[in-house]
mmCIF file of C-alpha atoms in Angstrom:
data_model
loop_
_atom_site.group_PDB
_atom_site.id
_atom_site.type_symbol
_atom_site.label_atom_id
_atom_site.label_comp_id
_atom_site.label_asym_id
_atom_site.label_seq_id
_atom_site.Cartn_x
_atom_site.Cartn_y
_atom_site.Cartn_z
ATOM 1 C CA UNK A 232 92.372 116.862 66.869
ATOM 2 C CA UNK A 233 91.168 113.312 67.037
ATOM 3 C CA UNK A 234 87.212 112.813 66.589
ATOM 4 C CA UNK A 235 85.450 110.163 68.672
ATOM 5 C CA UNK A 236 85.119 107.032 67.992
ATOM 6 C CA UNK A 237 81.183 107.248 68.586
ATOM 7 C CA UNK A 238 80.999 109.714 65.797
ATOM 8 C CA UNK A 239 81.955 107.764 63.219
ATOM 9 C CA UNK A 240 78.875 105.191 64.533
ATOM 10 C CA UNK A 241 76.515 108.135 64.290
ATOM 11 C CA UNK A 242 78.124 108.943 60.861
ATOM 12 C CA UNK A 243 76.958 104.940 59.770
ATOM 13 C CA UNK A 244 74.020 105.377 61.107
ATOM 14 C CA UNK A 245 73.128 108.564 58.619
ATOM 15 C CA UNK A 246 75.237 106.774 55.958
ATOM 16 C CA UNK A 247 72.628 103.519 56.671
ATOM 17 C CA UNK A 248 69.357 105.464 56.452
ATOM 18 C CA UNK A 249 71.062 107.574 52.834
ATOM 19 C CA UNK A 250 71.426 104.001 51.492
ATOM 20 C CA UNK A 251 67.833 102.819 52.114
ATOM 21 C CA UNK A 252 68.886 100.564 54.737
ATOM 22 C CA UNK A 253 66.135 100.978 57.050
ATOM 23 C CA UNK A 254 62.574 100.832 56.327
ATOM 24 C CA UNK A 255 60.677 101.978 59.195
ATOM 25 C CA UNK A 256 59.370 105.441 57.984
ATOM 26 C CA UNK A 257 59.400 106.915 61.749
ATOM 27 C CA UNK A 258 63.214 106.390 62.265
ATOM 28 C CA UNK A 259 63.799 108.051 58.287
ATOM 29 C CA UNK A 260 62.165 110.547 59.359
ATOM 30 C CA UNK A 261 63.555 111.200 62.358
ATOM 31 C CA UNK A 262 66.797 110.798 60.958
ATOM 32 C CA UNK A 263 65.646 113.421 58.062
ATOM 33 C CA UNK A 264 65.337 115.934 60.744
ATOM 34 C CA UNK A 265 68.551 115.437 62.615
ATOM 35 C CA UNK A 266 70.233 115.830 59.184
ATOM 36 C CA UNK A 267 68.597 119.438 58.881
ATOM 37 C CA UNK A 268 69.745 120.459 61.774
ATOM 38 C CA UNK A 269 73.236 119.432 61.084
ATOM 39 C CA UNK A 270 73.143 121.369 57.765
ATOM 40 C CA UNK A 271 71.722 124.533 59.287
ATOM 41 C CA UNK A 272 75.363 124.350 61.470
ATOM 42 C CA UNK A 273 77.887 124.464 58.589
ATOM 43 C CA UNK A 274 80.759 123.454 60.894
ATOM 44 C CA UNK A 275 79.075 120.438 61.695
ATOM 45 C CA UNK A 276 77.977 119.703 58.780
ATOM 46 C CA UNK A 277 81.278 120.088 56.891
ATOM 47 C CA UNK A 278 82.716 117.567 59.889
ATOM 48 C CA UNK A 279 79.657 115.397 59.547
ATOM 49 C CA UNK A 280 80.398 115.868 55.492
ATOM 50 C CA UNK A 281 84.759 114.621 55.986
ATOM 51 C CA UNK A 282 83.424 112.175 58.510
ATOM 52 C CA UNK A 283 81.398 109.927 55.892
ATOM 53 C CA UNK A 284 84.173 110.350 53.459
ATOM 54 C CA UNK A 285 86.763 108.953 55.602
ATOM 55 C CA UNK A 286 84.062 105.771 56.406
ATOM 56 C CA UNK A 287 83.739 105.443 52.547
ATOM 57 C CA UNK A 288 87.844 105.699 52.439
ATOM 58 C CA UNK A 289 87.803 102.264 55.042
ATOM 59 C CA UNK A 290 87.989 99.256 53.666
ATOM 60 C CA UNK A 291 84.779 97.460 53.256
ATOM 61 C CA UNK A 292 85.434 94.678 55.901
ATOM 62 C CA UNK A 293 86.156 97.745 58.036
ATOM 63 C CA UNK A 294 82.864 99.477 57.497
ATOM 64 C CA UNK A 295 81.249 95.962 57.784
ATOM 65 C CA UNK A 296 82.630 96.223 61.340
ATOM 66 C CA UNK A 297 81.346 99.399 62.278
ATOM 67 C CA UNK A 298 77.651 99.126 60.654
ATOM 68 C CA UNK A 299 77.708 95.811 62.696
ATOM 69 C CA UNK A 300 78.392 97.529 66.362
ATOM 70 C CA UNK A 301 76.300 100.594 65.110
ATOM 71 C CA UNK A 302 73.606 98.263 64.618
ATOM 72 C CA UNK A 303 74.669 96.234 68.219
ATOM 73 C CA UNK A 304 74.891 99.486 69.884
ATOM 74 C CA UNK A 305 70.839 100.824 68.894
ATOM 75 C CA UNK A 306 69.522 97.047 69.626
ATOM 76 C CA UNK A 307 68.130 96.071 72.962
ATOM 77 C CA UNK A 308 66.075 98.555 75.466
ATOM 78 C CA UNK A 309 67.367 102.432 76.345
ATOM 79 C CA UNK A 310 68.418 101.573 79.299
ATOM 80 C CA UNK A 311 70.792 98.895 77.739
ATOM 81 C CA UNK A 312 71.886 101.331 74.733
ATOM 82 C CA UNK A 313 72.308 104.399 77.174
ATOM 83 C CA UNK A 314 74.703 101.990 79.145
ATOM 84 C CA UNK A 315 76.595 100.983 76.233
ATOM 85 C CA UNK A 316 76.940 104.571 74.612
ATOM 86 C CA UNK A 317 78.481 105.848 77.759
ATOM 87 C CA UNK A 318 80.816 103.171 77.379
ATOM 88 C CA UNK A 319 81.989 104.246 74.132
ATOM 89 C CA UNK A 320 82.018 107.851 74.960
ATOM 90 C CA UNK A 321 84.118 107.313 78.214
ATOM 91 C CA UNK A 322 86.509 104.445 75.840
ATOM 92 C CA UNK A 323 86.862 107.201 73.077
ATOM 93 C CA UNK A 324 87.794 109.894 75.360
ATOM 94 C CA UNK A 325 90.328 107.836 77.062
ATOM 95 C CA UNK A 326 91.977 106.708 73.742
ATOM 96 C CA UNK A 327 92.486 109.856 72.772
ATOM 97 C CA UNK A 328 93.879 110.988 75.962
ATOM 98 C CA UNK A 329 96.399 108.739 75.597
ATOM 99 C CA UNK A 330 100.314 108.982 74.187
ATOM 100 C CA UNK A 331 100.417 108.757 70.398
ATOM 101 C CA UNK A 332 102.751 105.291 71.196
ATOM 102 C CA UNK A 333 100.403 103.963 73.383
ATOM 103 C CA UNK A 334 97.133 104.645 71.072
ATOM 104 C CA UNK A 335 98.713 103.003 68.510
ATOM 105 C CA UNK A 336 99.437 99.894 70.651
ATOM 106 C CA UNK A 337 95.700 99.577 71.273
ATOM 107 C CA UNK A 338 94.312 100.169 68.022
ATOM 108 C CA UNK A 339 96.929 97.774 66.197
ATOM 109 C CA UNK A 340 96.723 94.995 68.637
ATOM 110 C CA UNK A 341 96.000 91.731 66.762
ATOM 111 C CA UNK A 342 93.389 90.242 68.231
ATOM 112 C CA UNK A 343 90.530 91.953 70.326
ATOM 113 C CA UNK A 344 91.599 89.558 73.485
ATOM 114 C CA UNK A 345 95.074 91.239 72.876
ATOM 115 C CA UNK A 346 93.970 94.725 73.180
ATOM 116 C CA UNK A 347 91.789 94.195 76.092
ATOM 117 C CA UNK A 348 94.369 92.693 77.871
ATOM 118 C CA UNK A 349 96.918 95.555 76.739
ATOM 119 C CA UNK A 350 93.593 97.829 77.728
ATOM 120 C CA UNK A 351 93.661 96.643 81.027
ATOM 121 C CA UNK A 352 97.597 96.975 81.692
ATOM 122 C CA UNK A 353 97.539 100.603 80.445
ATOM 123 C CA UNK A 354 94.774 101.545 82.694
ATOM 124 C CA UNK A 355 96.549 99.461 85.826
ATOM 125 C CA UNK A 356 99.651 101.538 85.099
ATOM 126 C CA UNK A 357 97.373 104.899 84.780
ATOM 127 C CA UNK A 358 95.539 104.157 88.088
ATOM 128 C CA UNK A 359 99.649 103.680 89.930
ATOM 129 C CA UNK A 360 100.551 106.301 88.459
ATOM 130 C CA UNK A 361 97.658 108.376 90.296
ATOM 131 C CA UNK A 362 98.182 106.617 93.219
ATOM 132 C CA UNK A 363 99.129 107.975 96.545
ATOM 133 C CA UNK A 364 103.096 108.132 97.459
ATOM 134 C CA UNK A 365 102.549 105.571 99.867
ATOM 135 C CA UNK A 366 101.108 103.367 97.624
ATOM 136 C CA UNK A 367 103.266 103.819 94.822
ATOM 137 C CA UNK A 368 106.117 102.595 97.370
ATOM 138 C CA UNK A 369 104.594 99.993 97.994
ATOM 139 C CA UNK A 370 104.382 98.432 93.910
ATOM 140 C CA UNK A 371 107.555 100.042 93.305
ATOM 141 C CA UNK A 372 109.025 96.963 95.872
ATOM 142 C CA UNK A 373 107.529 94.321 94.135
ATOM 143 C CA UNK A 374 108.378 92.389 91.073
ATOM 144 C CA UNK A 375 105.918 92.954 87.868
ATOM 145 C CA UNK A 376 103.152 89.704 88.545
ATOM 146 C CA UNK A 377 103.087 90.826 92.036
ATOM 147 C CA UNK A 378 102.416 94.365 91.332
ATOM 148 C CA UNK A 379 99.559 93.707 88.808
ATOM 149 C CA UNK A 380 97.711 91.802 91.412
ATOM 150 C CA UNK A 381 98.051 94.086 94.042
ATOM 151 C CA UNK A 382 97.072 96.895 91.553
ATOM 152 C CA UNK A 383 93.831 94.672 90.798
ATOM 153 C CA UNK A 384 93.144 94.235 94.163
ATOM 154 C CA UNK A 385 93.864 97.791 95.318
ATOM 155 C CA UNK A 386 91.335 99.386 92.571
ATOM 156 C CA UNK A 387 88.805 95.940 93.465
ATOM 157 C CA UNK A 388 89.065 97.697 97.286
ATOM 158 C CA UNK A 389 88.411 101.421 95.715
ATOM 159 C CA UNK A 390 85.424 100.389 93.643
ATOM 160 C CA UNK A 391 84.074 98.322 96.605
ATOM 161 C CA UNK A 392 84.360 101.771 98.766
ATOM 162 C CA UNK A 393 82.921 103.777 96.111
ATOM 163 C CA UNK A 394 79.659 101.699 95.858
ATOM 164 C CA UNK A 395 79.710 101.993 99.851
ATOM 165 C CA UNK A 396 80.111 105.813 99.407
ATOM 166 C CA UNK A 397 77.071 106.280 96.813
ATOM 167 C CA UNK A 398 75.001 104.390 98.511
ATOM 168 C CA UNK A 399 75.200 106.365 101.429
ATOM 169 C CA UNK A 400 74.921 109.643 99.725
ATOM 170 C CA UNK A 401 70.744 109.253 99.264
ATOM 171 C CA UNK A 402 70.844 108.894 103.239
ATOM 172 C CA UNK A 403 73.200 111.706 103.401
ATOM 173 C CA UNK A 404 71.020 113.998 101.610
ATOM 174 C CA UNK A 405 67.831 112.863 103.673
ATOM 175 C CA UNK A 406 70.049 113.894 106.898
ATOM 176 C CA UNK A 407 70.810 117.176 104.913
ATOM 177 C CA UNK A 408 67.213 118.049 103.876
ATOM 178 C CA UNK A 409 65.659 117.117 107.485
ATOM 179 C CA UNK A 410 68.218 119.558 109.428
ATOM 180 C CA UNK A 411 67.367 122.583 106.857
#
């Protein structure tokens, strides 16, 4: 099974604070204390254990990388990090949810506007895929540029609805509460 991409930024993290690479004493030693209770779990700690071996096996412009959006990802205010966590969470699940050909389209793509933009097809071809009959009908008539649009505008329409739909849920539960 595949592990998470955000586990291998939590791994850097640990791997940082081993090396000395942080100096404030309250982060150590809440750090020190995390590791603990990893090691009182030895499943965990054997995966936390392969997981900082395979980092060492990258090369070193690799863990460069990854130290970099570790340190990216725990700058800024909680709010902003909480935001950008659940990003990588919801990005790592979906990578490894998809096909083996398809995951390794994304991770070798050249350049990082390449994969976003091969990011963005795959998840425009998910979303038709999901899509009611009707709808799929619809792309199936028209010619790939077309069909991208429409998808883009389709999903544009859903999201719109969505934010309609959660903003009406606080009301909804205020109706709720005042009849009960």
């Amino acid at each position: 099974m595949r592990r998470p991409y955000w586990h291998i930024l939590l791994l850097t993290s640990l791997v940082m604070v081993a090396a000395g690479a942080s100096s404030d004493s309250d982060t150590l030693e809440r750090n020190r204390r995390r590791l603990e209770k990893w090691r009182a779990d030895p499943v965990v700690y054997g995966r936390l254990l392969e997981d900082v071996r395979g980092f060492y096996a990258l090369p070193a412009a690799r863990q460069r990388s990854i130290r970099d959006l570790d340190a990216k990802l725990h700058s800024g205010d909680l709010a902003r990090q909480s935001r950008l966590w659940g990003v990588l969470e919801r990005y790592g699940t979906w990578l490894d949810g998809l096909s083996e050909e398809d995951r390794r389209r994304v991770l070798d793509a050249p350049t990082a506007e390449d994969r976003l933009t091969l990011i963005r097809f795959l998840c425009a071809r998910d979303w038709a895929e999901r899509a009611a009959p009707a709808i799929k009908l619809e792309l199936g008539k028209l010619p790939p540029e077309q069909r991208q649009k429409r998808i883009a505008e389709l999903r544009a329409e859903e999201r719109k609805q969505r934010r309609l739909w959660d903003r009406s849920l606080p009301e909804l539960a205020e109706v709720s509460e005042r009849r009960s």
